[in-house]
Coordinates of C-alpha atoms and ligand atoms in Angstrom, one line a residue:
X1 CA -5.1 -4.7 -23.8
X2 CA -2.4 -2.5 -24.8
X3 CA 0.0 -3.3 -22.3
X4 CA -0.4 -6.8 -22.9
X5 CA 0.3 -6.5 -26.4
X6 CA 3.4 -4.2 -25.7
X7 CA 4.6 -6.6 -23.5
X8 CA 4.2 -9.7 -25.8
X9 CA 5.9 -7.5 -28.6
X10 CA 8.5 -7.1 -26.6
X11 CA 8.9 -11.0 -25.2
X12 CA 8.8 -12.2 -29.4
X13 CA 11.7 -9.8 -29.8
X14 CA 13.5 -10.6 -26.8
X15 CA 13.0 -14.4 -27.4
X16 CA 14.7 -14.2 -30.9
X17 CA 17.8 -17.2 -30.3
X18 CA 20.0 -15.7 -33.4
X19 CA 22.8 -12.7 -32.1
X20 CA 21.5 -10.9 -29.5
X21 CA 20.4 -7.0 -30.2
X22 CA 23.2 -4.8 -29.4
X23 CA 22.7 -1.9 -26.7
X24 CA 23.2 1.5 -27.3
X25 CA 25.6 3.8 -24.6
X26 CA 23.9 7.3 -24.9
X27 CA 26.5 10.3 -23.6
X28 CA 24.6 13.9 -24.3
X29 CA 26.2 14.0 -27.8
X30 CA 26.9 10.5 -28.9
X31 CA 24.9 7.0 -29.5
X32 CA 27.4 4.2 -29.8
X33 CA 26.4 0.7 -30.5
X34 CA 28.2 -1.9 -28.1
X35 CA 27.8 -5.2 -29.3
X36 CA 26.2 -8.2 -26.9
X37 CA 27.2 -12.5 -27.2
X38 CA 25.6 -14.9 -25.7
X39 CA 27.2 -17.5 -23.6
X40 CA 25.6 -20.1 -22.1
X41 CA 22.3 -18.2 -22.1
X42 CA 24.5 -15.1 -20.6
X43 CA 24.3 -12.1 -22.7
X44 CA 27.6 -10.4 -22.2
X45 CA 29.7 -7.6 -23.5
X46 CA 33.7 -7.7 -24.8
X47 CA 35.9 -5.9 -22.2
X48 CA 37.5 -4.6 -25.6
X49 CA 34.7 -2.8 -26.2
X50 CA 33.8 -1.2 -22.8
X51 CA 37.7 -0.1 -22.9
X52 CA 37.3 1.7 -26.4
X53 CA 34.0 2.9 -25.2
X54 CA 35.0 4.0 -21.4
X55 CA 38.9 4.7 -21.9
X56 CA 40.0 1.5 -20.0
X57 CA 43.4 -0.4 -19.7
X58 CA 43.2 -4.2 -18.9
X59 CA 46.4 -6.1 -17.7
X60 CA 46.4 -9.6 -17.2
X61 CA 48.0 -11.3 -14.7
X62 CA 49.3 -14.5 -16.1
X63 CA 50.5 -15.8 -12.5
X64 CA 47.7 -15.2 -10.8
X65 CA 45.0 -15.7 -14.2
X66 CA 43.0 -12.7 -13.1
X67 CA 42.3 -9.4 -14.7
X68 CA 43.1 -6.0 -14.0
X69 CA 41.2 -3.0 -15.7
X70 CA 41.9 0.4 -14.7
X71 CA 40.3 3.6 -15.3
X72 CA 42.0 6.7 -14.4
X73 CA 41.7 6.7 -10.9
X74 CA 40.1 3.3 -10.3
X75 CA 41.0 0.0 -10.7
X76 CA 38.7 -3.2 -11.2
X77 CA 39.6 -7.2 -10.9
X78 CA 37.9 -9.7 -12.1
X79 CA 39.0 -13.6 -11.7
X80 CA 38.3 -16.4 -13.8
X81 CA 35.6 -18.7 -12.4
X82 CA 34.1 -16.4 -10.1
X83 CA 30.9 -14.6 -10.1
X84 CA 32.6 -11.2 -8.2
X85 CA 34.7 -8.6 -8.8
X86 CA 36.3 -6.0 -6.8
X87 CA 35.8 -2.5 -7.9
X88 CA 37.1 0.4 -6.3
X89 CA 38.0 -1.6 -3.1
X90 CA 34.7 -3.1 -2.5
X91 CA 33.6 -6.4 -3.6
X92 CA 30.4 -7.1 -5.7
X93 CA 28.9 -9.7 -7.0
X94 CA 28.3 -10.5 -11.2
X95 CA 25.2 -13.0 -12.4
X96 CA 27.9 -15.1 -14.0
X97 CA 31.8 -15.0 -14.0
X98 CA 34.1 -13.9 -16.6
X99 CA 34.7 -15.7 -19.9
X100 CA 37.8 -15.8 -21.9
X101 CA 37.4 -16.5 -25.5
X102 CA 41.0 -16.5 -27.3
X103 CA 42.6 -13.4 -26.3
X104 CA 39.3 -11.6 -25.2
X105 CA 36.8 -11.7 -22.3
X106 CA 33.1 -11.4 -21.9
X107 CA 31.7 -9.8 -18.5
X108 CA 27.8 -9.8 -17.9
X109 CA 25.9 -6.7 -19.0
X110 CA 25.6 -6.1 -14.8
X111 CA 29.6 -5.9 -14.7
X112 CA 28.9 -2.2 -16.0
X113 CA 26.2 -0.5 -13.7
X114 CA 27.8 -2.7 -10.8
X115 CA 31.9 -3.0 -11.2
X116 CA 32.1 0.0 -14.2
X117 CA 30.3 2.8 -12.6
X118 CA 31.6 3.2 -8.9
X119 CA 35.4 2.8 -10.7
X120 CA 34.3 5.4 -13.6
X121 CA 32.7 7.4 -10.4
X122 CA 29.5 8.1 -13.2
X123 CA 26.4 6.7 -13.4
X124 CA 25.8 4.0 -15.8
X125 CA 22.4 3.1 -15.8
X126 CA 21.2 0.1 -18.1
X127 CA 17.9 -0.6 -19.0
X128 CA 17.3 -3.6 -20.6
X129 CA 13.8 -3.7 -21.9
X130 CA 14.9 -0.9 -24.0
X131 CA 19.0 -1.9 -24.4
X132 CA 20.1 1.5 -23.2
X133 CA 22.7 2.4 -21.4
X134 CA 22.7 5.8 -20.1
X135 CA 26.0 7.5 -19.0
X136 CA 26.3 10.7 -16.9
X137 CA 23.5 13.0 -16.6
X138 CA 22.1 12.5 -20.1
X139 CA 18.7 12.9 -19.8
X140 CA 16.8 9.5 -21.3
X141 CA 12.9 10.0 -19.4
X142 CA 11.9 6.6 -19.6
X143 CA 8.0 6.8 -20.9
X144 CA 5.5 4.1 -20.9
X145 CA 2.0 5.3 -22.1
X146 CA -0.9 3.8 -22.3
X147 CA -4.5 4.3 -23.9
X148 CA -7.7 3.7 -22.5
X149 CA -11.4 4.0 -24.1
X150 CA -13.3 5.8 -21.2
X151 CA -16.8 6.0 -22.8
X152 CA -16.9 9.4 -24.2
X153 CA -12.9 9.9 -24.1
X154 CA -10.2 8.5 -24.8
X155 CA -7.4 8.7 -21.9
X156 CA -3.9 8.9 -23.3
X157 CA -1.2 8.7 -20.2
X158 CA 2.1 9.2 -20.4
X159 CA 4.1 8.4 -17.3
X160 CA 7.3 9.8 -17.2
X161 CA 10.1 8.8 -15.2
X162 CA 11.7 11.5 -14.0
X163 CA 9.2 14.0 -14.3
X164 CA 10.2 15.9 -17.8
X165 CA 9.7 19.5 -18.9
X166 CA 7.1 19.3 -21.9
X167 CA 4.3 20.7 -23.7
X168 CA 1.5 19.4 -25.2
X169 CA 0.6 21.3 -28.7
X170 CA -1.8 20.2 -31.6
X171 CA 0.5 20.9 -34.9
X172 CA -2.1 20.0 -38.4
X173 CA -3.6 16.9 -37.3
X174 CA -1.5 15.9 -34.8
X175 CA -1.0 16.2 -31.0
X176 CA 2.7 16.8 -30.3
X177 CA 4.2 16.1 -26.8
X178 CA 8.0 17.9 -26.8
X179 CA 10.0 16.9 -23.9
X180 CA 12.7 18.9 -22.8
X181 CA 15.4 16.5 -22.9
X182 CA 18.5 14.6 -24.5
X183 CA 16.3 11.2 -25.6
X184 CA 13.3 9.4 -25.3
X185 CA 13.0 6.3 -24.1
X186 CA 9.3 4.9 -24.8
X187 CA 7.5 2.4 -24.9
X188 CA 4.2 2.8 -26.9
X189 CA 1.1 0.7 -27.3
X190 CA -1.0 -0.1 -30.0
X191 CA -4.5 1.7 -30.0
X192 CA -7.7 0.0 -28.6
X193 CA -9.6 2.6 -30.3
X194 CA -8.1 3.2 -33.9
X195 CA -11.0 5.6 -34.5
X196 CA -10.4 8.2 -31.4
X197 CA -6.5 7.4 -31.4
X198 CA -4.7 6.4 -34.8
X199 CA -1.4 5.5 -33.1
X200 CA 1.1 6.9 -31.4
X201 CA 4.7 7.1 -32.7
X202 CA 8.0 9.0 -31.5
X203 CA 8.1 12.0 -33.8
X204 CA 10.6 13.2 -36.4
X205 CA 12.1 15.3 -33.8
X206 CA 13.2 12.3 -31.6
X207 CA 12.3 14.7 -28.6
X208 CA 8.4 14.4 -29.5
X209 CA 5.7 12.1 -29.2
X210 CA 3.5 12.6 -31.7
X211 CA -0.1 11.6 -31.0
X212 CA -2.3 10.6 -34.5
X213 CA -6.0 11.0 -33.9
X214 CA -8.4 8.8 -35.8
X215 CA -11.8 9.9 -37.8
X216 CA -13.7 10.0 -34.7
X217 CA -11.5 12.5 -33.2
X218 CA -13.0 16.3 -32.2
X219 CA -11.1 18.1 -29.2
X220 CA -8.5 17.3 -26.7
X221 CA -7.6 18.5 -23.2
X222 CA -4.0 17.8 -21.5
X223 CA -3.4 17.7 -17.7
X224 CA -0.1 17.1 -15.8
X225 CA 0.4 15.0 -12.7
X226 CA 3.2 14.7 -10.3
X227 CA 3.9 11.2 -9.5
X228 CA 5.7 9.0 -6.9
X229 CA 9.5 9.4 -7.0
X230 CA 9.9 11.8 -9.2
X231 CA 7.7 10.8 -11.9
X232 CA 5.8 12.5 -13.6
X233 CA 2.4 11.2 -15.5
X234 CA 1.0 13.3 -18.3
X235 CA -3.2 13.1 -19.1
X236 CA -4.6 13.6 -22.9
X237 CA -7.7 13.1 -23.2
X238 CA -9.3 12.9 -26.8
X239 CA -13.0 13.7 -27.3
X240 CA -14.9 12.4 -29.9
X241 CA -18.6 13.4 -30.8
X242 CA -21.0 13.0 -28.4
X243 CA -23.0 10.1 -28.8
X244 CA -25.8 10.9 -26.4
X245 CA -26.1 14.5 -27.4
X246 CA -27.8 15.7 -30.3
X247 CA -25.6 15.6 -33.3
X248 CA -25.3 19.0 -34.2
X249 CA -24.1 20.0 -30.8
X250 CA -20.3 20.4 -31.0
X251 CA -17.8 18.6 -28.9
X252 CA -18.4 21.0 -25.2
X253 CA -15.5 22.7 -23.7
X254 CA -14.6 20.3 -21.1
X255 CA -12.6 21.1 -17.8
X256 CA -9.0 19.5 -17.5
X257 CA -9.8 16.2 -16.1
X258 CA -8.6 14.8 -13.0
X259 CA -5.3 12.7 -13.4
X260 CA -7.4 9.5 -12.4
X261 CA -10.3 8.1 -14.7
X262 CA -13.6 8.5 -13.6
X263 CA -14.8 5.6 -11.7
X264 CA -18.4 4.8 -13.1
X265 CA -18.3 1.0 -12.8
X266 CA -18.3 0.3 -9.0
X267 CA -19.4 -3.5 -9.2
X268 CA -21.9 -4.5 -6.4
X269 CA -20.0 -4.9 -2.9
X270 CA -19.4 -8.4 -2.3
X271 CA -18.8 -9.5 -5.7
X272 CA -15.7 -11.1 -6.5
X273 CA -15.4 -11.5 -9.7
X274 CA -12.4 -10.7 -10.6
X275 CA -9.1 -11.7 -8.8
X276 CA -5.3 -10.3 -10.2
X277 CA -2.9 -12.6 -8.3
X278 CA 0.6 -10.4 -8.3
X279 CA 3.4 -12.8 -8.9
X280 CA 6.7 -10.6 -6.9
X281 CA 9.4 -9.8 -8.7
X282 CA 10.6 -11.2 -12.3
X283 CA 13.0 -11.1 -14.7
X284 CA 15.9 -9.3 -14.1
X285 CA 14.9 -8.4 -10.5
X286 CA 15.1 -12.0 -8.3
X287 CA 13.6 -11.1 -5.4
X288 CA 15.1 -12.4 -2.4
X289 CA 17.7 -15.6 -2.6
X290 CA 17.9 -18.5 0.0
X291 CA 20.9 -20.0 1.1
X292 CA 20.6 -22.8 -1.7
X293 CA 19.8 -20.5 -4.2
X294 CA 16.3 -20.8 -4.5
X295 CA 14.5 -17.2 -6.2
X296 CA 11.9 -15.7 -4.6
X297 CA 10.8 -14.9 -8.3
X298 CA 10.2 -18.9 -9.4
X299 CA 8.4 -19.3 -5.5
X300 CA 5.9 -16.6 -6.4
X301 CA 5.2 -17.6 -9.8
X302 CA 4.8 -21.2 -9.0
X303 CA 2.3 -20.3 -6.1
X304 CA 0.6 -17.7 -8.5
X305 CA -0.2 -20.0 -11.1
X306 CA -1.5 -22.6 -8.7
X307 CA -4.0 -19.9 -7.0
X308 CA -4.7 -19.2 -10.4
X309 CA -5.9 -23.0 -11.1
X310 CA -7.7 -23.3 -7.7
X311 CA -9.4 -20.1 -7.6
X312 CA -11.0 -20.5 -10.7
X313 CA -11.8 -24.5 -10.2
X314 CA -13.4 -23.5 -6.7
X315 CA -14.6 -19.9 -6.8
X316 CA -15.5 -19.9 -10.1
X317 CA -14.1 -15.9 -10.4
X318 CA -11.8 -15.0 -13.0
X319 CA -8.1 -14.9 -12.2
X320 CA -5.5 -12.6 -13.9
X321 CA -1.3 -12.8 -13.0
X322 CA 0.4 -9.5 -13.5
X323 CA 3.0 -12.3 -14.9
X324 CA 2.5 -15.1 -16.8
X325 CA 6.7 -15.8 -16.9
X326 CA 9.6 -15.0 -15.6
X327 CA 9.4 -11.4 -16.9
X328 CA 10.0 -7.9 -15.5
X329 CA 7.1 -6.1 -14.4
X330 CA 6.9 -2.7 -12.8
X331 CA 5.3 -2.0 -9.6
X332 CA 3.3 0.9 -11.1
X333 CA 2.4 -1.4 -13.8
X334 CA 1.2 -4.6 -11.4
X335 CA -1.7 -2.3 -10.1
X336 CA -2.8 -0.9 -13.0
X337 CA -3.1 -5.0 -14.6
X338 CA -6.1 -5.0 -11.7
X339 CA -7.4 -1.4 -12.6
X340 CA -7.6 -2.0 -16.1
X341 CA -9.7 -5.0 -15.2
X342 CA -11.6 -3.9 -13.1
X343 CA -10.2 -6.4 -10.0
X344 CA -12.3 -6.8 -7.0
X345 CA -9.4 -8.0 -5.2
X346 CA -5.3 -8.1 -5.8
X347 CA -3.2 -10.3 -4.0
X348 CA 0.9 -9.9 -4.3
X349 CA 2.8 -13.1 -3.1
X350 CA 6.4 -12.6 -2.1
X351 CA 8.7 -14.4 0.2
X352 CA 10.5 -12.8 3.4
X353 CA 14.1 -12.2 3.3
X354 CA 16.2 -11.3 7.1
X355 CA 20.1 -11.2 7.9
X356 CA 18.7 -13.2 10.8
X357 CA 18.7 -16.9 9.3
X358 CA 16.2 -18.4 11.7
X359 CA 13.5 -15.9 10.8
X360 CA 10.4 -17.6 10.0
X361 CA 6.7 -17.6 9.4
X362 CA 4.6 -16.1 7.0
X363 CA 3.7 -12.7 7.2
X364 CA 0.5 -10.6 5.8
X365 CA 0.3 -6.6 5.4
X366 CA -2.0 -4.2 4.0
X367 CA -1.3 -0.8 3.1
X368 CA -0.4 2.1 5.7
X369 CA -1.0 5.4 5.0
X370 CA 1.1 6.8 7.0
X371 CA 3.3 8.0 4.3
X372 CA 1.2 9.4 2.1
X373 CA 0.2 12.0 4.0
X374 CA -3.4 14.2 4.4
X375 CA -4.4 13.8 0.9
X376 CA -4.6 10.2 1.1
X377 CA -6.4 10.5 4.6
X378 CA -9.0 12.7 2.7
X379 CA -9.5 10.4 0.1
X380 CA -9.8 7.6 2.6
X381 CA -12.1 9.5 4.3
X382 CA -14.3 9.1 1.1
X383 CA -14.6 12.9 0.1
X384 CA -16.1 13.2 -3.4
X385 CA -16.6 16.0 -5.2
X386 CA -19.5 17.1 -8.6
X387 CA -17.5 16.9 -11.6
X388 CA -18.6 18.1 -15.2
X389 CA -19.4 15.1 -17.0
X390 CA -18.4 14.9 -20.7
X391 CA -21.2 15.6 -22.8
X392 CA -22.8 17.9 -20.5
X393 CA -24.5 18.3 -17.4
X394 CA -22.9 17.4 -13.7
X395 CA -22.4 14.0 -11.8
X396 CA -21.6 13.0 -8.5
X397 CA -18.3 10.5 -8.6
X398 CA -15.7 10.0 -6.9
X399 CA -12.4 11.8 -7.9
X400 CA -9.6 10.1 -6.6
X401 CA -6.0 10.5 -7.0
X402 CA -4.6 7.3 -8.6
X403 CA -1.8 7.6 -6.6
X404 CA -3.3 7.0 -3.8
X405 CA -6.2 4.8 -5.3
X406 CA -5.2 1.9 -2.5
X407 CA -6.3 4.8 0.6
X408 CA -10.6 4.3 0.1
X409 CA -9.9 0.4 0.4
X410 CA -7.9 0.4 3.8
X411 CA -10.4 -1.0 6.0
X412 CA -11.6 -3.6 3.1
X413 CA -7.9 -4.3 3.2
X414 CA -7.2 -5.2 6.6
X415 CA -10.6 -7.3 6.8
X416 CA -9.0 -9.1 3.8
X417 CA -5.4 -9.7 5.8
X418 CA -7.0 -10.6 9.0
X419 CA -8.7 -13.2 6.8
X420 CA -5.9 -14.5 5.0
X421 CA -4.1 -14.4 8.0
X422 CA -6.3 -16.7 10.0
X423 CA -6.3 -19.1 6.7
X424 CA -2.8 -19.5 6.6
X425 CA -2.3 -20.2 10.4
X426 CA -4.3 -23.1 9.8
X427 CA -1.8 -24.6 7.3
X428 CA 1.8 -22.7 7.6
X429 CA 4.1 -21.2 10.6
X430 CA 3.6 -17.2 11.2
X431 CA 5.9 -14.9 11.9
X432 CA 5.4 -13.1 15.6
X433 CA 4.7 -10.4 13.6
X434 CA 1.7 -12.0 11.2
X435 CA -0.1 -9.4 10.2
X436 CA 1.4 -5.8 9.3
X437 CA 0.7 -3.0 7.8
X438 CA 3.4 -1.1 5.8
X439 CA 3.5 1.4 2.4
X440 CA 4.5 -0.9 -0.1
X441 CA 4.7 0.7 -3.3
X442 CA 3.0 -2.6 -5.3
X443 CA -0.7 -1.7 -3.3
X444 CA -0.9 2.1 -3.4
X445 CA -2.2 2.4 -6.6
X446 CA -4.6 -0.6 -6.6
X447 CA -8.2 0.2 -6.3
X448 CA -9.2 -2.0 -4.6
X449 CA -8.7 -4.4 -1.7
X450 CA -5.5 -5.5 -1.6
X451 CA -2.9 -7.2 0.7
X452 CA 0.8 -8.7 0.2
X453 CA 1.7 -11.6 1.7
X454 CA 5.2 -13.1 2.4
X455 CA 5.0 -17.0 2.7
X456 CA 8.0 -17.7 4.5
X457 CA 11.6 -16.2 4.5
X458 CA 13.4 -17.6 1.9
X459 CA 16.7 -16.5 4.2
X460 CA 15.9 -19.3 6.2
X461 CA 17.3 -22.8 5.0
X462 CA 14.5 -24.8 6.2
X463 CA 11.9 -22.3 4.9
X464 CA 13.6 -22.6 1.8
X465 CA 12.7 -26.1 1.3
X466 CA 9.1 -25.7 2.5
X467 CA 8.8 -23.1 -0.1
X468 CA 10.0 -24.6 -3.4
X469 CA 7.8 -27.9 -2.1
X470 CA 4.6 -28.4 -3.2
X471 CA 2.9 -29.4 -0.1
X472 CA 4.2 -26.1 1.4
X473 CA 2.5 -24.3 -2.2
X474 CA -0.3 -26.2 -2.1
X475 CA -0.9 -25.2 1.6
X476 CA -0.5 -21.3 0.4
X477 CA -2.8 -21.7 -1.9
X478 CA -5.5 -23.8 -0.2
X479 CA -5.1 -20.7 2.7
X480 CA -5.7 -18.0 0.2
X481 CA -8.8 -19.6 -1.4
X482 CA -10.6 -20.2 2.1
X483 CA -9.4 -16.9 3.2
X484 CA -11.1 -15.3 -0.4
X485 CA -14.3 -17.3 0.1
X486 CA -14.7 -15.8 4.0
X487 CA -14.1 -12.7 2.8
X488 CA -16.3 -12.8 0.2
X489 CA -19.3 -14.4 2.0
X490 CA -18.7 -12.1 4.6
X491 CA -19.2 -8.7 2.3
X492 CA -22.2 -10.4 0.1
X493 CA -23.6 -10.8 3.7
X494 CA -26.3 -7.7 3.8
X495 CA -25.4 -5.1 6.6
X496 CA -28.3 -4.0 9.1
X497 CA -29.1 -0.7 8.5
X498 CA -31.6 0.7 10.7
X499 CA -34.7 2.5 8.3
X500 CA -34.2 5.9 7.5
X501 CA -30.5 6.5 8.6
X502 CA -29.5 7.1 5.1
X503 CA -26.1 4.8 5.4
X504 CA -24.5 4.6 2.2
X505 CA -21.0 4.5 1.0
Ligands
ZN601 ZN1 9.5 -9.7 -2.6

């Protein structure tokens, strides 16, 4: 899988021990390196540099031992020993306090998007996975592609985040994607199918992506999408010689293709063979915290890797985590892990968080549509239109928006929930409110059944402890795999169709 191997390339780099990699601060005219040290597993930059970088002063207050740094209308302090600063009169919190080292200290990289940027009054956006940070209104699209063999085409999709002025133009051998902007910031698999699509690489222009075609290569068509947010998601699709046409045929003019692959490979209803379990949160993003600093992030990937054990022990179905560590994952990305595959069911495990400490129970939801509007009603509704197929003639199959992939699956959903719901009453307290549905982000795009579920609050001392236990776990996980077997039993189970009413779906 690409992404997989994008994202292990990424973990060997990351998980070099020598100097860390510096980031780069990009202003609309300027890339300047700032330098990163590790301490104590912290990576951290020197105040020095942010003040050469950022036009800061820093007075230290000897009496006191804390630190003032000032920018021209702001002022920021920092004490020795604690994990906070104040910055611009408001109080925020670092991952890790100040260090001193001789004459010079060492803030966390989160000091600058956190304490910097409301003093500087500019944004100061930093993006690890690709050590950036972007100041102002520099425009950096962050752009993760990836490439999929779809039987007669190849899919190349860029998503774009924000949506990006571009154009798509073939230039010699090449496809060219020019985006209208100050720099790219890509991330860029390695081909599945070398012979349809060479590689992909950022361009001499730094502005371009430049797609290589292999020998197979014959025609291309390019769509655009709007996505969530503000994205934007850009569709080539590479055509190689027909296989079941006759050989002299030449590659047929095909339509622009929907922004969503065709979906030929509906396994049989009831099957479940196939299970992503969706670890919350990751990496840089904790989740919720409880009182004694338990992270949501360790709970769910504890309780995903158990499922992961049990499910395939006792079901005997395949079982895929959207996270295998404590890594950052999109939310976009999580539902494609159980497209790609092919998932007949995706499961996201979080834990609850409330300003209300005694709020308890676990808590199951399914998507709502409300917010997605009439297009995802129509595709719920099941409408499906003919669609050229490549390599001629015409094909019933259902177009759906990616987007909204999650909409056709509702009612599958909420027969999942109400499911897992009644398992985990059995074994663990509910919240009053046990089963919900609301329009998380993580399920709209999976296409399939799909349902989060928040164990416990994590805000809640004694939850807490229940939740970093492993009787508590194991109780989780024992819940989920009854809860999969009923619903699976209960789909394989053949309706009763009257003769002759046609019923099909
Ligand atoms: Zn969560």
């Amino acid at each position: 899988m690409p992404i997989g191997l994008a994202v292990l390339l990424a973990l060997s780099l990351a998980a070099q021990p020598s100097a860390p990699a510096p980031f780069t601060v990009l202003t609309k005219d300027a890339r300047r390196p700032l330098p990163v040290r590790l301490f104590s597993g912290q990576e951290m930059f020197a105040l020095d540099d942010l003040a050469r970088l950022f036009e800061l002063t820093s007075r230290e207050d000897t009496l006191a031992g804390g630190l003032t740094i000032s920018t021209k209308t702001q002022t920021i302090t920092l004490t020795p020993g604690q994990a906070l600063a104040s910055a611009a009169g408001r109080v925020v919190s670092l991952p890790a306090p100040p260090v001193k080292e001789g004459r010079s200290w060492f803030v966390p990289l989160d000091f600058v998007p956190r304490a910097l940027a409301p003093a500087l009054g500019t944004r100061l956006e930093l993006r690890r996975p690709s050590r950036l940070i972007v100041v102002g209104d520099t425009r950096v699209p962050r752009i993760t592609a990836r490439i999929e063999p779809l039987g007669a085409i190849t899919r190349v999709t860029f998503d774009v985040l924000p949506a990006t002025p571009h154009t798509v133009v073939q230039e010699g051998t090449r496809i060219l994607v020019r985006f209208d902007a100050d720099v790219l910031d890509a991330t860029l698999p390695v081909s599945p199918v070398p012979d349809v699509v060479k590689a992909l690489h950022v361009g001499e222009s730094p502005l371009t992506i430049a797609i290589e075609p292999g020998p197979r290569f014959a025609s291309f068509k390019s769509s655009d999408a709007a996505g969530e947010r503000g994205a934007g998601r850009i569709v080539v699709d590479l055509v190689g010689p027909t296989t079941d046409a006759p050989a002299a045929t030449p590659a047929p003019a095909v339509p622009a293709a929907p922004e969503a692959p065709p979906l030929l490979d509906i396994p049989p209803a009831g099957a479940v063979r196939t299970i992503v379990v969706d670890a919350g949160h990751g990496g840089d993003e904790h989740g919720a915290r409880g009182p004694q600093g338990t992270l949501e992030k360790d709970v769910t990937l504890a309780v995903a890797r158990r499922l992961k054990t049990a499910i395939e022990s006792r079901l005997g179905a395949r079982v895929i985590l959207t996270r295998e560590a404590d890594q950052t994952v999109g939310l976009d990305e999580r539902a494609a892990v159980a497209n790609n595959n092919k998932a007949d069911l995706f499961i996201s495990l979080h834990a609850n968080a409330s300003v209300r400490g005694l709020a308890a129970g676990a808590e199951v939801f399914y998507l709502s549509l409300g917010d997605y509007g009439a297009q995802a009603q129509r595709v719920a509704q099941g409408e499906s239109e003919a669609l050229p197929v490549f390599g001629g003639g015409t094909r019933d199959i259902d177009v759906i928006l990616w987007e909204m992939a999650q909409a056709r699956h509702i009612e599958q959903s909420a027969a999942l929930a109400t499911a897992v719901e009644a398992s985990l009453r059995q074994r663990v307290p509910m919240s009053p409110r046990a089963i919900q549905q609301a329009p998380f982000r993580v399920l709209v795009g999976a296409n399939m059944p799909a349902v989060l579920v928040e164990m416990g609050f994590i805000t809640n001392a004694e939850q807490e402890r229940q939740l970093a236990s492993e009787g508590f776990q194991s109780g989780i996980v024992q819940a989920l795999v009854d809860s999969i077997t009923q619903f699976r039993d209960s789909r394989s189970t053949p309706r009763s169709v009257p003769p002759g009413t046609g019923a099909r779906d």
